[in-house]
Coordinates of C-alpha atoms in Angstrom, one line a residue:
M1 CA -27.5 27.0 65.5
K2 CA -29.1 25.0 62.7
L3 CA -29.0 21.3 63.2
N4 CA -26.3 19.5 61.1
Q5 CA -27.9 18.0 58.0
T6 CA -26.3 14.5 58.6
V7 CA -27.5 14.5 62.2
E8 CA -31.0 15.4 61.0
V9 CA -31.0 12.8 58.2
V10 CA -29.8 10.0 60.6
T11 CA -32.3 10.9 63.2
Q12 CA -35.1 10.9 60.7
R13 CA -34.0 7.6 59.3
I14 CA -34.0 6.1 62.8
R15 CA -37.5 7.6 63.5
Q16 CA -38.9 6.1 60.3
R17 CA -37.3 2.7 60.9
S18 CA -38.5 2.7 64.5
Q19 CA -42.1 3.9 63.9
P20 CA -43.9 0.6 64.5
T21 CA -41.9 -0.4 67.6
R22 CA -41.7 3.1 69.1
S23 CA -45.4 3.7 68.6
A24 CA -46.2 0.4 70.4
Y25 CA -43.8 1.3 73.2
L26 CA -45.4 4.8 73.7
E27 CA -48.9 3.3 73.7
R28 CA -47.9 0.9 76.5
L29 CA -46.3 3.7 78.4
T30 CA -49.4 5.9 78.1
Q31 CA -51.7 3.1 79.3
T32 CA -49.6 2.4 82.3
A33 CA -49.3 6.0 83.2
Q34 CA -53.1 6.5 83.3
R35 CA -53.5 4.1 86.2
K36 CA -54.2 5.4 89.8
P37 CA -51.0 6.6 91.4
G38 CA -48.7 4.6 93.8
A39 CA -50.3 2.6 96.6
Q40 CA -53.9 3.6 95.5
R41 CA -53.8 1.0 92.7
L42 CA -53.0 -1.9 95.0
G43 CA -55.2 -4.0 97.3
C44 CA -55.1 -3.6 101.0
A45 CA -53.0 -6.7 101.6
N46 CA -50.6 -5.6 98.9
V47 CA -50.2 -2.2 100.5
A48 CA -49.7 -3.6 104.0
H49 CA -47.0 -5.9 102.8
A50 CA -45.2 -3.1 100.8
F51 CA -45.0 -0.7 103.7
A52 CA -45.0 -3.0 106.7
A53 CA -41.4 -2.2 107.6
L54 CA -41.5 1.6 107.0
P55 CA -41.1 4.0 109.9
I56 CA -44.6 5.0 111.1
N57 CA -44.3 8.5 109.8
D58 CA -43.3 7.3 106.4
K59 CA -46.1 4.8 106.4
F60 CA -48.6 7.5 107.3
R61 CA -47.3 9.7 104.5
V62 CA -47.4 7.2 101.7
V63 CA -50.7 5.5 102.7
A64 CA -52.8 8.3 104.3
E65 CA -51.3 11.4 102.8
R66 CA -50.6 9.7 99.4
A67 CA -47.1 11.2 99.4
L68 CA -44.9 10.4 96.4
N69 CA -42.8 7.2 96.9
I70 CA -39.4 6.9 95.2
G71 CA -38.1 3.4 94.3
I72 CA -34.3 3.1 94.7
V73 CA -32.5 0.5 92.6
N74 CA -29.0 0.1 93.9
A75 CA -25.9 -1.6 92.4
Y76 CA -23.9 -1.2 95.5
N77 CA -21.2 -3.7 96.5
D78 CA -17.8 -3.1 97.8
I79 CA -15.8 -5.2 95.4
L80 CA -16.3 -2.5 92.8
S81 CA -14.4 0.6 93.7
A82 CA -16.9 2.6 91.7
H83 CA -19.8 1.3 93.7
A84 CA -18.4 1.2 97.2
P85 CA -19.4 4.9 97.9
M86 CA -23.0 4.0 97.2
Q87 CA -23.4 2.1 100.4
H88 CA -24.7 5.2 102.1
Y89 CA -26.7 6.7 99.2
P90 CA -30.1 5.2 100.1
E91 CA -30.0 6.8 103.6
I92 CA -29.1 10.2 102.0
I93 CA -31.9 9.8 99.6
K94 CA -34.5 8.8 102.2
V95 CA -33.6 11.7 104.5
E96 CA -33.9 14.2 101.6
A97 CA -37.2 12.7 100.4
R98 CA -38.7 13.0 104.0
R99 CA -37.6 16.6 104.1
L100 CA -39.5 17.2 100.9
G101 CA -42.6 15.4 102.1
A102 CA -42.0 12.2 100.1
T103 CA -40.8 8.7 100.9
A104 CA -38.2 6.4 99.4
Q105 CA -37.6 2.7 99.6
V106 CA -34.9 0.5 98.3
A107 CA -36.8 -1.4 95.6
G108 CA -34.0 -3.9 95.1
G109 CA -30.3 -4.5 94.4
V110 CA -28.8 -5.6 91.1
P111 CA -25.6 -7.5 90.6
A112 CA -22.5 -5.6 89.6
M113 CA -19.3 -7.3 88.4
C114 CA -15.9 -5.7 87.7
D115 CA -14.2 -6.6 84.4
G116 CA -10.9 -5.5 86.0
V117 CA -11.3 -8.3 88.6
T118 CA -12.4 -11.0 86.1
Q119 CA -10.4 -10.2 83.0
G120 CA -8.7 -13.2 81.6
T121 CA -10.6 -15.6 83.9
P122 CA -13.7 -17.7 83.3
G123 CA -15.8 -15.2 85.3
M124 CA -15.3 -12.7 82.5
E125 CA -17.6 -14.9 80.3
L126 CA -20.5 -13.8 82.5
S127 CA -19.8 -10.1 82.0
L128 CA -21.7 -9.1 78.9
F129 CA -24.8 -11.1 79.8
S130 CA -24.7 -9.6 83.3
R131 CA -26.2 -6.5 81.5
D132 CA -29.4 -8.4 80.8
V133 CA -29.4 -9.9 84.3
I134 CA -29.2 -6.4 85.7
A135 CA -32.0 -5.3 83.4
M136 CA -34.1 -8.2 84.7
A137 CA -33.2 -7.5 88.3
T138 CA -34.2 -3.9 87.8
A139 CA -37.6 -5.1 86.4
V140 CA -38.0 -7.4 89.4
S141 CA -37.3 -4.5 91.7
L142 CA -39.8 -2.1 90.1
S143 CA -42.4 -4.8 89.6
H144 CA -43.7 -4.2 93.1
D145 CA -45.4 -1.3 91.4
T146 CA -45.7 0.9 94.4
F147 CA -43.5 3.7 93.1
D148 CA -44.2 7.1 91.6
A149 CA -40.6 7.7 90.5
A150 CA -37.2 5.9 90.5
L151 CA -33.5 6.6 91.2
M152 CA -30.9 4.3 89.6
I153 CA -27.7 4.0 91.5
G154 CA -24.9 2.6 89.5
V155 CA -21.8 3.5 87.4
C156 CA -19.8 0.8 85.8
D157 CA -19.6 -1.1 82.5
K158 CA -22.6 -3.3 82.2
I159 CA -24.4 -1.8 85.2
V160 CA -25.6 1.5 83.6
P161 CA -26.8 -0.1 80.4
G162 CA -28.6 -2.8 82.4
L163 CA -30.2 -0.3 84.7
L164 CA -31.2 1.8 81.7
I165 CA -32.8 -1.1 79.8
G166 CA -34.7 -2.2 82.9
A167 CA -35.8 1.4 83.7
L168 CA -37.1 1.8 80.1
H169 CA -39.3 -1.2 80.5
F170 CA -40.9 0.9 83.3
G171 CA -40.9 3.9 81.0
H172 CA -43.9 5.5 82.7
L173 CA -41.7 6.4 85.8
P174 CA -39.7 9.6 86.0
T175 CA -36.2 8.3 86.6
V176 CA -32.8 9.9 87.4
F177 CA -29.5 8.2 87.5
V178 CA -27.1 8.7 90.4
P179 CA -23.4 8.0 90.0
A180 CA -20.4 8.2 92.4
G181 CA -17.6 9.6 90.2
P182 CA -14.0 8.6 89.5
M183 CA -11.3 7.8 91.9
T184 CA -8.6 10.4 92.3
S185 CA -5.6 10.1 90.0
G186 CA -2.9 7.6 90.9
L187 CA -0.2 6.0 88.7
S188 CA -0.8 7.3 85.2
N189 CA -2.4 5.0 82.6
N190 CA 0.7 5.3 80.4
E191 CA 3.1 4.3 83.3
K192 CA 0.8 1.4 84.2
S193 CA 0.8 0.2 80.6
K194 CA 4.6 0.3 80.5
V195 CA 4.9 -2.0 83.5
R196 CA 2.3 -4.4 82.0
E197 CA 4.4 -4.6 78.8
K198 CA 7.6 -5.3 80.8
A199 CA 5.8 -8.0 82.7
A200 CA 4.7 -9.6 79.4
Q201 CA 8.3 -9.7 78.4
G202 CA 9.4 -11.1 81.7
L203 CA 11.4 -8.0 82.6
V204 CA 9.6 -7.5 85.9
G205 CA 7.9 -10.0 88.2
R206 CA 4.6 -10.2 90.0
P207 CA 5.6 -7.9 92.9
E208 CA 6.5 -5.0 90.6
L209 CA 3.4 -5.5 88.5
L210 CA 1.1 -5.7 91.5
E211 CA 2.7 -2.6 93.0
A212 CA 2.0 -0.7 89.8
E213 CA -1.5 -1.9 89.5
S214 CA -2.3 -1.0 93.1
K215 CA -1.0 2.5 92.6
A216 CA -3.2 2.9 89.5
Y217 CA -6.3 1.4 91.2
H218 CA -6.0 2.8 94.7
G219 CA -9.3 4.0 96.1
S220 CA -13.1 4.5 95.7
G221 CA -14.5 5.6 92.4
T222 CA -14.3 4.4 88.8
C223 CA -11.0 3.6 87.1
T224 CA -9.6 6.9 85.7
F225 CA -9.3 5.8 82.0
Y226 CA -12.0 6.6 79.5
G227 CA -13.4 3.1 79.2
T228 CA -16.9 1.8 79.3
A229 CA -17.7 3.0 82.9
N230 CA -16.7 6.6 82.3
S231 CA -18.2 6.6 78.8
N232 CA -21.5 5.6 80.4
Q233 CA -21.4 8.7 82.5
M234 CA -20.7 10.9 79.5
L235 CA -23.6 9.4 77.6
L236 CA -26.0 9.9 80.5
E237 CA -25.1 13.5 80.7
A238 CA -25.7 13.9 76.9
M239 CA -29.1 12.1 77.3
G240 CA -30.1 14.4 80.2
L241 CA -30.6 11.6 82.7
H242 CA -28.2 12.9 85.4
V243 CA -28.2 16.0 87.6
P244 CA -26.1 18.1 85.3
G245 CA -22.3 17.7 85.7
T246 CA -22.6 14.9 88.2
A247 CA -20.5 12.4 86.2
F248 CA -16.9 13.1 87.2
V249 CA -17.1 14.7 90.6
N250 CA -14.9 12.5 92.8
P251 CA -16.2 10.5 95.8
G252 CA -15.4 12.5 98.9
N253 CA -15.7 15.8 97.1
A254 CA -17.6 18.4 99.2
I255 CA -20.5 18.5 96.8
R256 CA -20.8 14.8 96.1
D257 CA -23.6 14.1 98.6
E258 CA -25.3 17.3 97.7
L259 CA -25.5 16.2 94.1
T260 CA -27.2 13.0 95.4
R261 CA -29.7 15.1 97.3
E262 CA -30.3 17.1 94.2
A263 CA -31.2 13.9 92.3
V264 CA -34.0 13.5 94.8
R265 CA -35.2 17.0 94.3
T266 CA -35.0 16.5 90.5
V267 CA -37.0 13.3 90.3
L268 CA -39.7 14.7 92.6
D269 CA -39.9 17.9 90.5
I270 CA -40.4 15.9 87.3
T271 CA -43.0 13.6 89.0
K272 CA -45.3 16.5 89.6
A273 CA -48.0 16.9 86.9
R274 CA -46.8 20.4 86.0
R275 CA -43.7 18.9 84.4
F276 CA -44.2 15.2 84.1
A277 CA -41.3 13.7 82.1
P278 CA -41.1 9.9 82.4
I279 CA -38.0 8.2 81.2
G280 CA -39.7 6.6 78.3
Q281 CA -40.6 10.0 76.8
V282 CA -37.2 11.5 77.6
V283 CA -35.4 8.7 75.8
D284 CA -36.6 9.3 72.2
E285 CA -34.8 9.2 68.9
R286 CA -33.2 12.6 69.4
C287 CA -31.9 11.6 72.8
I288 CA -30.4 8.4 71.5
V289 CA -28.7 10.3 68.7
N290 CA -27.3 12.8 71.2
A291 CA -25.8 9.9 73.1
M292 CA -24.2 8.5 69.9
V293 CA -22.8 11.9 69.0
A294 CA -21.3 12.3 72.5
L295 CA -19.7 8.9 72.2
L296 CA -18.1 9.7 68.9
A297 CA -16.9 13.2 70.0
T298 CA -15.1 11.7 73.0
G299 CA -13.7 8.6 71.4
G300 CA -15.7 6.5 74.0
S301 CA -15.9 2.8 74.6
T302 CA -16.5 0.5 71.6
N303 CA -18.8 -1.5 74.0
H304 CA -21.4 1.1 73.5
L305 CA -21.9 0.1 69.9
I306 CA -23.4 -3.0 71.5
H307 CA -25.0 -1.6 74.6
W308 CA -26.7 1.4 73.1
V309 CA -28.3 -0.7 70.4
A310 CA -29.9 -2.7 73.2
V311 CA -30.8 0.5 75.2
A312 CA -32.5 2.0 72.2
R313 CA -34.4 -1.2 71.5
A314 CA -35.7 -1.1 75.1
A315 CA -37.4 2.2 74.2
G316 CA -38.7 0.9 70.9
I317 CA -36.0 2.6 68.9
V318 CA -33.9 0.7 66.3
I319 CA -30.4 1.8 65.6
D320 CA -27.5 0.1 63.8
W321 CA -23.8 0.4 63.2
N322 CA -24.4 2.3 59.9
D323 CA -26.0 5.1 61.9
F324 CA -22.9 5.3 64.1
S325 CA -20.7 5.3 61.0
E326 CA -22.6 8.0 59.2
L327 CA -22.5 10.3 62.3
S328 CA -18.8 9.6 62.7
E329 CA -18.2 11.3 59.4
V330 CA -19.4 14.7 60.7
V331 CA -18.8 14.5 64.4
P332 CA -15.4 15.9 65.3
L333 CA -13.2 14.3 68.0
L334 CA -13.0 16.9 70.9
T335 CA -11.2 15.0 73.6
R336 CA -7.9 13.1 74.1
V337 CA -8.4 10.9 77.2
Y338 CA -6.7 7.6 77.7
P339 CA -6.6 5.4 75.7
N340 CA -7.1 8.1 73.1
G341 CA -4.4 10.2 74.8
S342 CA -2.4 10.5 78.0
A343 CA -4.9 12.4 80.2
D344 CA -7.2 10.7 82.6
V345 CA -10.9 11.6 83.4
N346 CA -9.9 13.8 86.3
Q347 CA -7.8 15.9 83.9
F348 CA -10.7 15.8 81.4
Q349 CA -13.0 17.2 84.1
A350 CA -10.5 19.9 85.1
A351 CA -10.2 20.9 81.5
G352 CA -13.9 21.4 81.0
G353 CA -15.4 17.9 81.1
P354 CA -18.9 17.0 79.8
G355 CA -20.2 20.5 80.1
F356 CA -17.6 21.8 77.7
V357 CA -18.1 19.0 75.2
I358 CA -21.9 19.3 75.3
R359 CA -21.8 23.0 74.8
E360 CA -19.5 22.7 71.8
L361 CA -21.6 20.1 70.2
L362 CA -24.8 22.1 70.8
D363 CA -23.3 25.3 69.4
A364 CA -22.0 23.4 66.4
G365 CA -25.5 22.0 65.6
L366 CA -24.4 18.5 66.2
M367 CA -26.8 17.7 69.1
H368 CA -30.5 18.1 69.4
A369 CA -31.2 20.9 71.7
D370 CA -35.0 20.5 71.7
V371 CA -35.2 17.4 73.9
L372 CA -36.7 16.6 77.2
T373 CA -34.3 16.0 80.1
V374 CA -34.8 15.5 83.8
R375 CA -34.1 19.2 84.2
A376 CA -36.5 22.1 83.4
G377 CA -33.8 23.9 81.5
G378 CA -33.3 21.1 79.0
L379 CA -29.9 20.1 77.6
R380 CA -28.4 23.6 78.0
E381 CA -28.3 22.9 81.7
Y382 CA -25.7 20.2 81.0
T383 CA -23.2 22.7 79.7
G384 CA -22.5 23.9 83.3
I385 CA -20.2 22.6 85.9
P386 CA -21.6 22.1 89.4
A387 CA -20.1 24.0 92.3
G388 CA -20.8 24.8 96.0
T389 CA -19.2 26.2 99.1
P390 CA -16.0 24.6 100.3
D391 CA -17.8 22.9 103.2
G392 CA -20.3 21.3 100.9
H393 CA -23.3 22.8 102.8
G394 CA -24.0 25.8 100.6
A395 CA -26.5 25.9 97.7
L396 CA -25.5 24.1 94.6
H397 CA -24.9 26.3 91.5
W398 CA -23.5 25.8 88.1
V399 CA -20.8 27.8 86.4
D400 CA -20.1 28.1 82.7
A401 CA -17.5 25.7 81.4
G402 CA -15.7 28.6 79.7
A403 CA -12.8 28.0 77.4
S404 CA -10.8 24.7 77.5
K405 CA -8.4 24.8 80.4
D406 CA -6.1 22.4 78.6
D407 CA -6.3 22.1 74.8
S408 CA -4.2 18.9 74.8
V409 CA -7.2 17.3 76.5
V410 CA -10.3 19.1 75.2
R411 CA -10.7 21.3 72.2
P412 CA -13.6 23.4 70.7
A413 CA -15.5 22.1 67.7
S414 CA -13.8 24.8 65.6
A415 CA -10.4 23.2 66.2
P416 CA -10.9 19.5 67.0
F417 CA -8.3 16.8 67.3
S418 CA -9.9 15.2 64.2
P419 CA -12.8 16.2 62.0
H420 CA -14.2 12.7 62.4
G421 CA -15.4 10.7 65.4
G422 CA -13.3 8.3 67.4
L423 CA -15.0 5.1 66.2
M424 CA -15.2 3.5 62.7
L425 CA -17.1 0.8 61.1
L426 CA -15.1 -1.7 59.0
K427 CA -16.7 -3.8 56.3
G428 CA -15.5 -6.5 53.9
N429 CA -15.4 -10.2 53.3
L430 CA -14.5 -10.8 57.0
G431 CA -17.8 -9.3 58.0
R432 CA -18.6 -6.1 59.9
S433 CA -16.6 -4.8 62.8
V434 CA -15.6 -1.7 64.7
I435 CA -12.3 0.0 65.5
K436 CA -11.4 2.7 68.0
V437 CA -9.5 4.7 65.4
S438 CA -8.9 7.6 67.7
A439 CA -6.6 5.5 69.8
V440 CA -4.5 4.3 66.8
P441 CA -1.6 6.4 65.4
D442 CA -2.0 7.5 61.8
D443 CA 0.8 5.4 60.6
R444 CA -1.0 2.3 61.9
H445 CA -4.4 2.9 60.3
V446 CA -3.5 0.4 57.5
I447 CA -2.1 -3.0 58.4
E448 CA -1.6 -5.7 55.8
A449 CA 0.2 -8.9 56.8
P450 CA -0.2 -12.7 57.1
C451 CA -2.4 -13.9 59.9
R452 CA -2.1 -16.3 62.7
V453 CA -5.4 -17.9 63.9
F454 CA -6.0 -18.6 67.5
D455 CA -9.0 -20.2 69.2
S456 CA -8.5 -18.4 72.5
Q457 CA -6.5 -15.6 74.0
E458 CA -4.6 -18.1 76.1
A459 CA -3.3 -19.7 72.9
L460 CA -2.0 -16.3 71.7
H461 CA -0.2 -15.8 75.0
V462 CA 1.5 -19.2 74.6
A463 CA 2.6 -18.4 71.1
F464 CA 3.9 -15.0 72.2
G465 CA 5.8 -16.5 75.1
A466 CA 7.4 -19.1 72.8
G467 CA 8.6 -16.4 70.4
E468 CA 6.5 -17.6 67.5
L469 CA 4.9 -14.3 66.7
D470 CA 8.3 -12.5 66.7
R471 CA 9.6 -15.2 64.3
M472 CA 6.6 -14.8 62.0
C473 CA 7.0 -11.0 61.9
L474 CA 10.7 -11.4 61.0
E475 CA 10.2 -14.1 58.4
N476 CA 7.5 -12.4 56.2
A477 CA 8.0 -9.5 53.8
A478 CA 5.3 -7.5 55.5
G479 CA 7.2 -7.4 58.7
G480 CA 4.1 -8.1 60.8
V481 CA 1.2 -10.3 61.8
V482 CA -2.5 -10.0 62.1
C483 CA -3.7 -12.1 65.0
V484 CA -7.1 -13.6 64.6
V485 CA -8.8 -14.6 67.8
R486 CA -12.1 -16.3 67.1
W487 CA -14.8 -18.2 69.0
Q488 CA -15.2 -15.1 71.3
G489 CA -18.7 -13.9 70.4
P490 CA -21.9 -14.1 72.4
H491 CA -22.8 -17.6 71.2
A492 CA -19.4 -19.0 71.7
N493 CA -18.5 -18.0 75.2
G494 CA -20.5 -14.8 76.1
M495 CA -18.1 -12.4 74.4
P496 CA -15.6 -11.6 77.1
E497 CA -13.3 -8.6 77.1
L498 CA -9.9 -9.7 75.8
H499 CA -8.0 -7.2 78.0
K500 CA -4.9 -9.5 78.4
L501 CA -4.2 -9.4 74.7
T502 CA -3.0 -5.8 74.8
P503 CA 0.4 -6.2 76.5
P504 CA 1.8 -8.8 74.1
L505 CA 0.5 -7.1 71.0
A506 CA 1.9 -3.8 72.3
V507 CA 5.3 -5.4 72.9
L508 CA 5.3 -6.6 69.3
Q509 CA 4.3 -3.2 68.0
G510 CA 6.9 -1.6 70.1
K511 CA 9.6 -3.7 68.4
G512 CA 8.6 -2.0 65.1
F513 CA 6.4 -4.9 63.8
K514 CA 3.1 -4.2 62.0
V515 CA 0.6 -5.7 64.3
A516 CA -3.2 -5.9 64.3
L517 CA -5.9 -7.9 66.1
V518 CA -9.1 -9.2 64.4
T519 CA -11.7 -10.8 66.8
D520 CA -15.3 -11.5 67.3
G521 CA -14.7 -10.7 71.0
R522 CA -14.6 -7.3 72.8
M523 CA -11.7 -5.1 73.8
S524 CA -13.2 -1.8 74.9
G525 CA -10.7 0.7 76.2
A526 CA -8.1 -2.0 76.4
S527 CA -7.5 -1.9 72.6
G528 CA -5.0 1.0 73.2
K529 CA -2.7 1.9 70.3
V530 CA -2.8 -1.5 68.6
P531 CA -5.2 -1.6 65.6
A532 CA -8.0 -3.9 66.6
A533 CA -11.0 -4.8 64.5
I534 CA -13.4 -6.1 67.2
H535 CA -17.0 -7.3 67.5
V536 CA -16.7 -9.0 64.1
S537 CA -20.2 -10.0 63.0
P538 CA -21.5 -12.5 62.4
E539 CA -19.3 -14.3 64.8
A540 CA -17.4 -17.4 63.9
A541 CA -19.6 -19.7 66.1
A542 CA -22.7 -18.5 64.2
G543 CA -21.1 -19.4 60.8
G544 CA -19.3 -16.0 60.4
P545 CA -16.4 -15.6 58.0
L546 CA -13.7 -15.8 60.7
A547 CA -14.4 -19.5 60.7
N548 CA -13.0 -19.6 57.1
V549 CA -9.7 -17.9 57.9
R550 CA -6.5 -20.1 57.8
D551 CA -3.0 -19.4 59.1
G552 CA -1.0 -17.5 56.6
D553 CA -3.9 -15.8 54.9
V554 CA -3.0 -12.1 54.2
I555 CA -5.5 -9.8 55.9
R556 CA -5.8 -6.1 55.2
L557 CA -7.2 -3.8 58.0
D558 CA -7.8 -0.4 56.5
A559 CA -9.1 2.2 58.9
T560 CA -8.8 4.9 56.3
A561 CA -11.0 3.2 53.7
G562 CA -13.1 1.4 56.4
T563 CA -12.4 -2.1 55.2
L564 CA -11.5 -5.4 56.7
E565 CA -10.7 -8.1 54.1
V566 CA -8.8 -11.4 53.6
L567 CA -6.9 -11.0 50.3
I568 CA -8.0 -14.0 48.4
S569 CA -10.0 -14.5 45.3
A570 CA -13.8 -14.6 45.6
D571 CA -13.9 -18.1 44.2
A572 CA -11.3 -19.5 46.5
W573 CA -12.9 -17.8 49.5
A574 CA -16.4 -19.2 48.5
A575 CA -15.0 -22.7 48.1
R576 CA -13.7 -22.9 51.7
A577 CA -15.6 -24.9 54.2
P578 CA -15.8 -23.1 57.6
D579 CA -14.0 -24.6 60.6
E580 CA -16.3 -25.8 63.4
M581 CA -15.8 -24.6 66.9
P582 CA -13.9 -27.4 68.7
E583 CA -16.4 -29.3 70.8
A584 CA -13.9 -29.5 73.7
L585 CA -13.7 -25.7 73.7
R586 CA -17.5 -25.3 73.5
H587 CA -17.9 -27.7 76.4
A588 CA -15.2 -25.9 78.5
N589 CA -16.9 -22.6 77.9
G590 CA -20.1 -23.8 79.5
I591 CA -18.7 -25.4 82.7
G592 CA -17.6 -23.8 85.9
M593 CA -17.9 -20.4 87.5
G594 CA -21.6 -20.5 87.1
R595 CA -21.4 -20.6 83.3
E596 CA -23.9 -23.4 83.2
L597 CA -26.6 -21.0 84.2
F598 CA -26.0 -18.8 81.2
A599 CA -26.4 -21.6 78.6
G600 CA -29.7 -20.2 77.4
M601 CA -28.3 -16.7 77.1
R602 CA -25.4 -18.0 74.9
R603 CA -27.9 -19.9 72.8
N604 CA -30.4 -17.1 72.3
A605 CA -28.2 -14.0 72.1
S606 CA -28.5 -11.8 69.1
S607 CA -25.4 -10.7 67.2
A608 CA -23.1 -8.0 68.6
E609 CA -24.4 -5.6 65.9
H610 CA -27.9 -6.2 67.2
G611 CA -27.0 -5.6 70.8
A612 CA -26.1 -9.1 71.9
C613 CA -29.5 -9.2 73.5
T614 CA -31.1 -12.2 75.1
W615 CA -34.6 -10.7 75.6
F616 CA -35.8 -10.3 72.0

């Protein structure tokens, strides 16, 4: 199938834009790869320190036999349900490496925090910047420089982008990512949301809410909605950085451990000179575009419009929101997974999963097929679904995804849910922002109403609890409200997820009011069915236009035309002096829960549109 013209044009534009930085990156990669392998490039004392604790047989292999040595970077902890299964992965990897005549060492661990635990608390203000901390921790781990290849063990929100950024700074190493899969299905996302909305109205108490939440989040694995964690896995499949089809196989599944062993076999295969494919060469402009297309086709997390800008930059590639927007015009929406529908990721996997989606996109000419991956068969290998014998001990094989097993969850490119992608760029006098349009019903794509300005999500909750937002909706002709929550960007407070805004806004919308959210913060999968213009850039704390908005201004959010505007004359708008972030709020954002340590990151972070990066 001939490549779609828009995909080709966007790829070529990215390639031309990135030429200076990509060329410099590849030159560094080539110079590093030309050094002596592994332990041979280190002094005797260095080698002795590096392998002092290895079992004697492993030590002999790596030092005397010059066996390949795999560095393991592990995000394991057992407060993240998604990472708890990874406790035993290093031993599985070491045993398989030994069987194949190689060695493996845990190069280091990286921090991994859960937004589900920290949402609505001060700890959430460390979340976005934890991505760059993870990247740095990955670099520290690999800086021992004794490795011929690497395995990255991690799944969740900031962890995979952080591991990927760190790995790309060691782009000379063949690298494979190793996930653990989603938890089995519990209480449905829709039922969970209903209980949350009842709690927001005071109709149920803490015991009922906790019971519902515990039924939804009940075991090992990622959360089952299609938020950032599971979008990560879809994008890694589309980039060819996993063992094919690994993303959504549940922990405890008979073939889960065998897929981890296959990751060892895969990384050793690509480390051999006959098919050397370091991650810095795999992740090129075409690979990044494939990830962007997969994100749009599945209505994935809006967080990736921040994270993948940073990931691309780590490989010397420069992308922007215009690239996403242009691709979204031609990439069809092929999935309906919560919050874009009622299905969870287990239902998505059962209906065809990533293999189905990637095949459809390749066959429609919407993905680059001529790319390097960690597999010899290229991206076509990622159209299969892994299988094995019931006891998990038989040889892995891959079966064709076939037709959709449930066309309410996944559809072919010839009959999509929408001809356009799930994300949209909004532009206007309020700046540039994004909206997960696939999660919003068609009759909510345009909201025009007076606004109420808040300096924090807590202030919105207070106003909601006091009935102020209900009264505002009832008293204006538009019958609604646009809630502006500002001072939530990287400079202001680290750009936390504003998950707790969803229940009160959903309650207002459920009463028939026209409701929208506009913020320079993040919402990810929590945006749900309420129209939300998020990641507004530049942010208010950096002098962005949200600092000029006043209570009562009429704002129009138009997801059809792709605009976000305050309806005021240009002269009146230009004459306004921006509000300053309250000093008491700025001070409070920097104190407690370790936030003092992140002051430099808040000060130096680039805008959301430029990846909210603290390292360039």
